[in-house]
C-alpha cells in the first residue's frame, strides 16, 4: 500500500479525530513499502528553502533541508517543528550551540522575508548565528503569532522599528546583539504581552538616558535581564523603579551602578531573583531585604560592599527572607569579620562568600544548612579544623570550595561523605600526607583541585577510575611520587572541552605516558620525568592549547612530528636536556604564541620554517648550544621587525644591541625614562619606517645619522631634553615641528627658534660610543637584555614588544628571547615587564 500525503490531502485528515490511530495502524505497512508520510505544506517548504538560500551554510547545518524525495518533508528538517494536526510550521529553531559557536560553526548571511509565509510561526530562534550586522527585516514585527523570538548573536543587529500593535510576543532575547546602533526602544512599549526580555550584552548606550529609556514596558514583564551593558545608575534607576511591580527576575549585573543599594528595590515586592553583581555598589546590605519575603536569589558579588559581615547578615536575618533565601552570592566584597551565624537560613542552597576579608574559625552553625548544594568560602583568611561532623547534614552538597584559606581538614581515612560532589576545590588546605581515600566515593567529580595540600603519597590506582568525567584536575604543588599510567586511556578523549591537567611541582618520575588528545591545558613541569618525548609522535589529532613539560629530566631530540599540533598556543620545554636541532616541522605550529626552549642542549641553526609561525610572539632559545658566529644568527635576528617597549618605565641608555636588529621597521620606546644621547647607530637601521622616542629623558644632540634614514615615515622625539641644532637634510626638516616639541634647548628648522650659533657642536657622548661599548656589553650581560620577537613579516606592530639578550662574550652564539607582550592574553606580561624594569634599574 502506498500512501503519499501531499499537504492538501493531509488537510483532509485534519478534522478526523482518529487520525493518529489510523496513522499508527498504517505505519507498519508504510515502513515496508519504504514510503513516507509528508506533513509539510508545499508553500512553507518553498519559503524555508528560499530562507535557506539567503544563508551561507559552510558547515552543512541545513543539509537535511532540500527538495529531493527523501527530504521533501520539511517537518523533519533540522530545527523545523510542525503542528501535528495542521502541518504548519510552528517552531523554527536554528540556534547554534555555544560549543559550535566557539568553533565558528554557525550560519551566516541574511534573514529572508520568505519567513513571512510561515503564518503559524510562534517560536523563532536564530541565536548564535552571524547575520553580518544586516538589519533584521521589518517583517519579523509582522509575524502575528510570534510569541518567542531569540536573535542573540555575536554581532550587531538592527531591529525592526515597528512591531504589530497587537503583537503577542512574550519572550524576546536579544542577548549579545549590540543592536541599538540606531533607533530607540520605543517599539518595546507596544509589546503588551512581553514577559521575558533579555537585553544583556547589548551595548545599550549609557548616555542620554531619555533617548533610549523613554518607553513603558509591559506590566506583564516578569523577567528582565539588562546585564553587561555598562549602564550607569542614573540611566537605569528612574526608569526601572517605575516598572511593573510584578517583576520576578531582575538582572542588572555588570553595569556601572554606584552608591548604596537604593531603598526603591523594596517596592518590587514580587522579586524572586535579584542580581546586582559586578558593579560599584557601596555600603552594606540594607535591612529592607530582610522583609522581601519572595526573594529566593540575591546576588551582590563583585561590588564594593563593605562593613561587618555579621551586621550585614543580621540585616538579612531580621525578616522573612531568612526562610525564603536559597541563593546568596557575596563573592569579592569587602566584608570583614566577625563571621555571623548563617545556620538560620534554612532554605539556603548556594552560599558564596568567597574572596572577602573574613578570618577566624568558620561558623559551625553552617552545618545546619541541610539543603546546601554549593558552598564557597575560598579566598578568605579562615583558620581552624574542619572535620566530618561539619558535613554530616550536607547530603545535598555538590560544590565545595574551601581553597586559599588556612583550613586544616581532619577527615578520617574511612570516612564516607553524605554527599556526591561535582566540584571540589581544596587548594592550600592542609590535608596530607596521605592521598585522601574518601575521594574514592566521589565518582561524579567534574572539577577537582587538591593542589598544594601537602600530599606526599603515591596516587592509588582507584583514583584514575574517577577521572573519566573530570574536566579539570589540579594536583600541583604537592610531593606526589610515582609513575603515571597511560592517561590517554584514563580520561575520556571524546569529551567536549577535554580535561585540563595540572600536576606541576611534584615528584612524578619515569617517562611521560600518552596524554589525552583533547586536553586544552597540560602542565607537567617541575617533576622528575625522564626519557624522550617520542610519545608525541603517536598522537594524531589533538586539541592541545598549552603543553608545559619544562623543568624535568627529559632528553633526546625534539620529535619531528608537529604537523598535528596546530592548536598549540604555548609549548614550554624549558630546562630539560633536549639535544639536537630544532626540527623543521615546528613550522607547522600555526597558532603558537610562545615557544620556550630555554636551557636545553639544542644545537644548530633555527630552521627557516619557523617563519611560518606567524602568530609567534615569544621565542625563548636562551642557554642552549646553538652554533654559529654572530653574523650567522644576525640573519635570524633580522627577522625581528618591530619593537614596542613603550610605557615601561625603562631607564638608562638605549641598548646598543637593538641596533643589531637590522630588520627593524618600527621602534617605539616612548614614555619611558631612557637617558643619554640618542645613539648615532640608529642610522644603521636602514629599514626604519617608524621611530617614536618621545617622552623620555634623552639629552644631547640629535645624531645626524638620523637624517640618512630616507624611509622614515613617522618620527616623534618630543618631550625629551635634546639640545642643539636639528641636523640639516630634507628628511628631518620635513616633519612637523610638533615632532620636536618639548625639547627646550633644541633649535633650527622646522622649529621656530633659530640656533644662536649656526655652527652647533655635537654634544659630548655622540661619538665616543666605541670606547664604552665593552663596558656597555658587560653591563648588558648583567642587566639582561630581552627581546621577544615576531618572526616573519606582520603588519600592525603595536601589539609586539620585547627585548633581546645577546651576550657577546660567550664563544657560541648565545641569545635569549624572553618576556611578554602587552596585547597578549596568555602571558602575564605585567610580571615580565616588572622583571625587565628591575633588570634595568640594577
Ligand atoms: C507531535 O508529534 C511529535 C513526534 O511525533 C511528538 O513528539 C509530539 O509530542 C506531538 N505533539 C503533540 C502536541 O501531540
Ligand atoms: C493598532 O493598529 C491599527 C491599525 O494601524 C489601529 O487601527 C488600532 O487602533 C491600533 N490599536 C492600538 C491599541 O493602538
Ligand atoms: C507611558 O505610559 C504613560 C501612562 O500610561 C503615558 O502617559 C506615556 O505617554 C507612556 N510613554 C510612552 C513612551 O509610551
Ligand atoms: C517615576 O515615577 C515617579 C512618581 O512615582 C515620577 O515622579 C518619575 O518622574 C517617574 N520617572 C520616570 C522616568 O518616568
Ligand atoms: C544594615 O542595614 C542598615 C539599614 O538599611 C544599613 O545602613 C547598614 O549599612 C547595613 N549594614 C551592613 C553591614 O550591611
Ligand atoms: C581578624 O582580622 C582582624 C583585622 O582585620 C584582626 O584584628 C583579628 O585579630 C583577626 N582575627 C583572627 C582570629 O585572626
Ligand atoms: C544537623 O542539623 C540539625 C538542625 O537542622 C542540628 O540540630 C544538628 O546538630 C545538625 N547535625 C550536626 C551533626 O551538626
Ligand atoms: C593549580 O593550582 C595551583 C596552586 O593552587 C595554581 O597556582 C594553578 O593556577 C592551578 N592550575 C590551573 C591550571 O588552574
Ligand atoms: C606550569 O607550571 C609552572 C610552575 O611550576 C608555571 O611557571 C608555568 O607557567 C605553568 N605553565 C603554564 C603553561 O601555565
Ligand atoms: C615555562 O617554564 C618555565 C620553567 O618552568 C617557567 O618559568 C615559565 O613561566 C614557563 N612559561 C610559560 C609561558 O608557561
Ligand atoms: C612553510 O611555508 C611554506 C610556504 O608557505 C611552505 O612551502 C612550507 O611547506 C611550510 N613549512 C612548514 C614546515 O610549515
Ligand atoms: C620617570 O622617573 C620619575 C622619577 O623617578 C617617575 O616619577 C616617573 O613616573 C617615571 N616615568 C616613567 C614613564 O617611567
mmCIF file of N, CA, C and O in Angstrom, residues 51 61 92-98 100-101 105-108 111 123-131 148-155 157 171-177 198:
data_model
loop_
_atom_site.group_PDB
_atom_site.id
_atom_site.type_symbol
_atom_site.label_atom_id
_atom_site.label_comp_id
_atom_site.label_asym_id
_atom_site.label_seq_id
_atom_site.Cartn_x
_atom_site.Cartn_y
_atom_site.Cartn_z
ATOM 1 N N UNK A 51 14.449 30.869 2.332
ATOM 2 C CA UNK A 51 15.156 31.353 3.522
ATOM 3 C C UNK A 51 16.568 30.762 3.568
ATOM 4 O O UNK A 51 17.550 31.452 3.826
ATOM 5 N N UNK A 61 24.893 22.777 8.199
ATOM 6 C CA UNK A 61 23.903 22.734 9.272
ATOM 7 C C UNK A 61 22.530 22.381 8.704
ATOM 8 O O UNK A 61 21.759 21.653 9.325
ATOM 9 N N UNK A 92 10.755 27.380 14.485
ATOM 10 C CA UNK A 92 11.986 27.312 13.696
ATOM 11 C C UNK A 92 13.130 27.626 14.653
ATOM 12 O O UNK A 92 13.252 28.746 15.154
ATOM 13 N N UNK A 93 13.901 26.605 14.951
ATOM 14 C CA UNK A 93 14.967 26.769 15.942
ATOM 15 C C UNK A 93 16.305 26.439 15.306
ATOM 16 O O UNK A 93 16.667 25.280 15.168
ATOM 17 N N UNK A 94 17.038 27.468 14.896
ATOM 18 C CA UNK A 94 18.354 27.258 14.284
ATOM 19 C C UNK A 94 19.445 27.821 15.178
ATOM 20 O O UNK A 94 20.490 28.271 14.710
ATOM 21 N N UNK A 95 19.192 27.830 16.485
ATOM 22 C CA UNK A 95 20.195 28.267 17.452
ATOM 23 C C UNK A 95 21.449 27.408 17.304
ATOM 24 O O UNK A 95 21.356 26.187 17.205
ATOM 25 N N UNK A 96 22.600 28.035 17.256
ATOM 26 C CA UNK A 96 23.872 27.313 17.246
ATOM 27 C C UNK A 96 24.311 27.119 18.698
ATOM 28 O O UNK A 96 24.236 28.066 19.483
ATOM 29 N N UNK A 97 24.719 25.940 19.025
ATOM 30 C CA UNK A 97 25.151 25.694 20.408
ATOM 31 C C UNK A 97 26.376 26.549 20.715
ATOM 32 O O UNK A 97 27.128 26.923 19.811
ATOM 33 N N UNK A 98 26.571 26.849 21.988
ATOM 34 C CA UNK A 98 27.731 27.652 22.364
ATOM 35 C C UNK A 98 29.022 26.958 21.931
ATOM 36 O O UNK A 98 29.994 27.602 21.549
ATOM 37 N N UNK A 100 29.516 24.970 19.309
ATOM 38 C CA UNK A 100 29.756 25.179 17.873
ATOM 39 C C UNK A 100 30.055 26.645 17.572
ATOM 40 O O UNK A 100 30.858 26.959 16.701
ATOM 41 N N UNK A 101 29.385 27.516 18.335
ATOM 42 C CA UNK A 101 29.611 28.944 18.108
ATOM 43 C C UNK A 101 31.074 29.288 18.349
ATOM 44 O O UNK A 101 31.694 30.025 17.586
ATOM 45 N N UNK A 105 31.175 27.465 13.935
ATOM 46 C CA UNK A 105 30.324 26.637 13.082
ATOM 47 C C UNK A 105 28.915 27.170 13.147
ATOM 48 O O UNK A 105 28.048 26.606 13.821
ATOM 49 N N UNK A 106 28.692 28.308 12.502
ATOM 50 C CA UNK A 106 27.354 28.868 12.554
ATOM 51 C C UNK A 106 26.921 29.304 11.163
ATOM 52 O O UNK A 106 27.682 29.224 10.199
ATOM 53 N N UNK A 107 25.669 29.726 11.095
ATOM 54 C CA UNK A 107 25.127 30.192 9.822
ATOM 55 C C UNK A 107 25.465 31.656 9.628
ATOM 56 O O UNK A 107 25.533 32.417 10.583
ATOM 57 N N UNK A 108 25.650 32.021 8.370
ATOM 58 C CA UNK A 108 25.868 33.421 8.053
ATOM 59 C C UNK A 108 24.855 33.842 6.999
ATOM 60 O O UNK A 108 24.066 33.038 6.528
ATOM 61 N N UNK A 111 18.598 37.294 6.723
ATOM 62 C CA UNK A 111 17.327 36.662 7.054
ATOM 63 C C UNK A 111 16.311 37.031 5.977
ATOM 64 O O UNK A 111 15.963 38.200 5.830
ATOM 65 N N UNK A 123 7.496 30.463 17.288
ATOM 66 C CA UNK A 123 8.768 30.384 18.008
ATOM 67 C C UNK A 123 9.892 30.484 16.986
ATOM 68 O O UNK A 123 10.023 29.629 16.112
ATOM 69 N N UNK A 124 10.665 31.542 17.070
ATOM 70 C CA UNK A 124 11.769 31.724 16.121
ATOM 71 C C UNK A 124 13.050 31.958 16.898
ATOM 72 O O UNK A 124 13.174 32.934 17.637
ATOM 73 N N UNK A 125 13.975 31.040 16.746
ATOM 74 C CA UNK A 125 15.247 31.153 17.466
ATOM 75 C C UNK A 125 16.391 31.055 16.462
ATOM 76 O O UNK A 125 16.647 29.987 15.904
ATOM 77 N N UNK A 126 17.037 32.180 16.219
ATOM 78 C CA UNK A 126 18.167 32.203 15.273
ATOM 79 C C UNK A 126 19.440 32.603 16.009
ATOM 80 O O UNK A 126 20.371 33.151 15.421
ATOM 81 N N UNK A 127 19.485 32.295 17.310
ATOM 82 C CA UNK A 127 20.597 32.741 18.142
ATOM 83 C C UNK A 127 21.939 32.167 17.713
ATOM 84 O O UNK A 127 22.011 31.098 17.122
ATOM 85 N N UNK A 128 22.978 32.875 18.064
ATOM 86 C CA UNK A 128 24.346 32.424 17.825
ATOM 87 C C UNK A 128 24.648 32.180 16.350
ATOM 88 O O UNK A 128 25.314 31.214 15.995
ATOM 89 N N UNK A 129 24.093 32.997 15.496
ATOM 90 C CA UNK A 129 24.480 32.961 14.096
ATOM 91 C C UNK A 129 24.977 34.353 13.727
ATOM 92 O O UNK A 129 24.899 35.266 14.530
ATOM 93 N N UNK A 130 25.482 34.479 12.535
ATOM 94 C CA UNK A 130 26.074 35.765 12.167
ATOM 95 C C UNK A 130 25.379 36.330 10.941
ATOM 96 O O UNK A 130 25.607 35.871 9.829
ATOM 97 N N UNK A 131 24.529 37.306 11.198
ATOM 98 C CA UNK A 131 23.849 37.936 10.074
ATOM 99 C C UNK A 131 24.537 39.224 9.669
ATOM 100 O O UNK A 131 23.929 40.120 9.097
ATOM 101 N N UNK A 148 7.737 33.883 20.705
ATOM 102 C CA UNK A 148 9.098 33.659 21.196
ATOM 103 C C UNK A 148 10.074 34.074 20.106
ATOM 104 O O UNK A 148 10.032 33.551 18.994
ATOM 105 N N UNK A 149 10.916 35.026 20.408
ATOM 106 C CA UNK A 149 11.901 35.467 19.421
ATOM 107 C C UNK A 149 13.261 35.587 20.084
ATOM 108 O O UNK A 149 13.433 36.323 21.053
ATOM 109 N N UNK A 150 14.211 34.832 19.583
ATOM 110 C CA UNK A 150 15.556 34.908 20.128
ATOM 111 C C UNK A 150 16.539 35.109 18.989
ATOM 112 O O UNK A 150 16.632 34.296 18.084
ATOM 113 N N UNK A 151 17.238 36.242 19.056
ATOM 114 C CA UNK A 151 18.174 36.577 17.982
ATOM 115 C C UNK A 151 19.568 36.810 18.536
ATOM 116 O O UNK A 151 20.404 37.407 17.880
ATOM 117 N N UNK A 152 19.791 36.394 19.773
ATOM 118 C CA UNK A 152 21.077 36.684 20.384
ATOM 119 C C UNK A 152 22.184 36.204 19.465
ATOM 120 O O UNK A 152 22.101 35.143 18.881
ATOM 121 N N UNK A 153 23.188 36.997 19.326
ATOM 122 C CA UNK A 153 24.235 36.617 18.387
ATOM 123 C C UNK A 153 25.519 37.324 18.726
ATOM 124 O O UNK A 153 25.583 38.134 19.631
ATOM 125 N N UNK A 154 26.551 37.002 18.007
ATOM 126 C CA UNK A 154 27.840 37.588 18.303
ATOM 127 C C UNK A 154 28.053 38.924 17.629
ATOM 128 O O UNK A 154 29.052 39.573 17.830
ATOM 129 N N UNK A 155 27.131 39.359 16.829
ATOM 130 C CA UNK A 155 27.387 40.564 16.070
ATOM 131 C C UNK A 155 26.266 41.572 16.181
ATOM 132 O O UNK A 155 25.276 41.346 16.846
ATOM 133 N N UNK A 157 23.076 43.843 15.297
ATOM 134 C CA UNK A 157 21.798 43.596 14.670
ATOM 135 C C UNK A 157 21.032 44.896 14.665
ATOM 136 O O UNK A 157 21.135 45.678 15.590
ATOM 137 N N UNK A 171 8.331 36.474 24.722
ATOM 138 C CA UNK A 171 9.726 36.191 25.065
ATOM 139 C C UNK A 171 10.612 36.831 24.007
ATOM 140 O O UNK A 171 10.502 36.525 22.824
ATOM 141 N N UNK A 172 11.448 37.743 24.417
ATOM 142 C CA UNK A 172 12.341 38.405 23.461
ATOM 143 C C UNK A 172 13.765 38.362 23.998
ATOM 144 O O UNK A 172 14.066 38.916 25.056
ATOM 145 N N UNK A 173 14.622 37.671 23.295
ATOM 146 C CA UNK A 173 16.004 37.537 23.722
ATOM 147 C C UNK A 173 16.918 38.134 22.659
ATOM 148 O O UNK A 173 17.030 37.617 21.560
ATOM 149 N N UNK A 174 17.538 39.250 23.019
ATOM 150 C CA UNK A 174 18.454 39.910 22.080
ATOM 151 C C UNK A 174 19.841 39.954 22.671
ATOM 152 O O UNK A 174 20.679 40.787 22.298
ATOM 153 N N UNK A 175 20.090 39.046 23.590
ATOM 154 C CA UNK A 175 21.365 38.957 24.292
ATOM 155 C C UNK A 175 22.539 39.070 23.319
ATOM 156 O O UNK A 175 22.531 38.468 22.255
ATOM 157 N N UNK A 176 23.529 39.868 23.717
ATOM 158 C CA UNK A 176 24.781 39.884 22.968
ATOM 159 C C UNK A 176 24.621 40.332 21.520
ATOM 160 O O UNK A 176 25.321 39.873 20.646
ATOM 161 N N UNK A 177 23.690 41.214 21.266
ATOM 162 C CA UNK A 177 23.434 41.559 19.881
ATOM 163 C C UNK A 177 23.934 42.935 19.458
ATOM 164 O O UNK A 177 23.865 43.261 18.276
ATOM 165 N N UNK A 198 15.425 39.902 27.425
ATOM 166 C CA UNK A 198 16.861 39.776 27.689
ATOM 167 C C UNK A 198 17.628 40.711 26.761
ATOM 168 O O UNK A 198 17.696 40.487 25.556
#
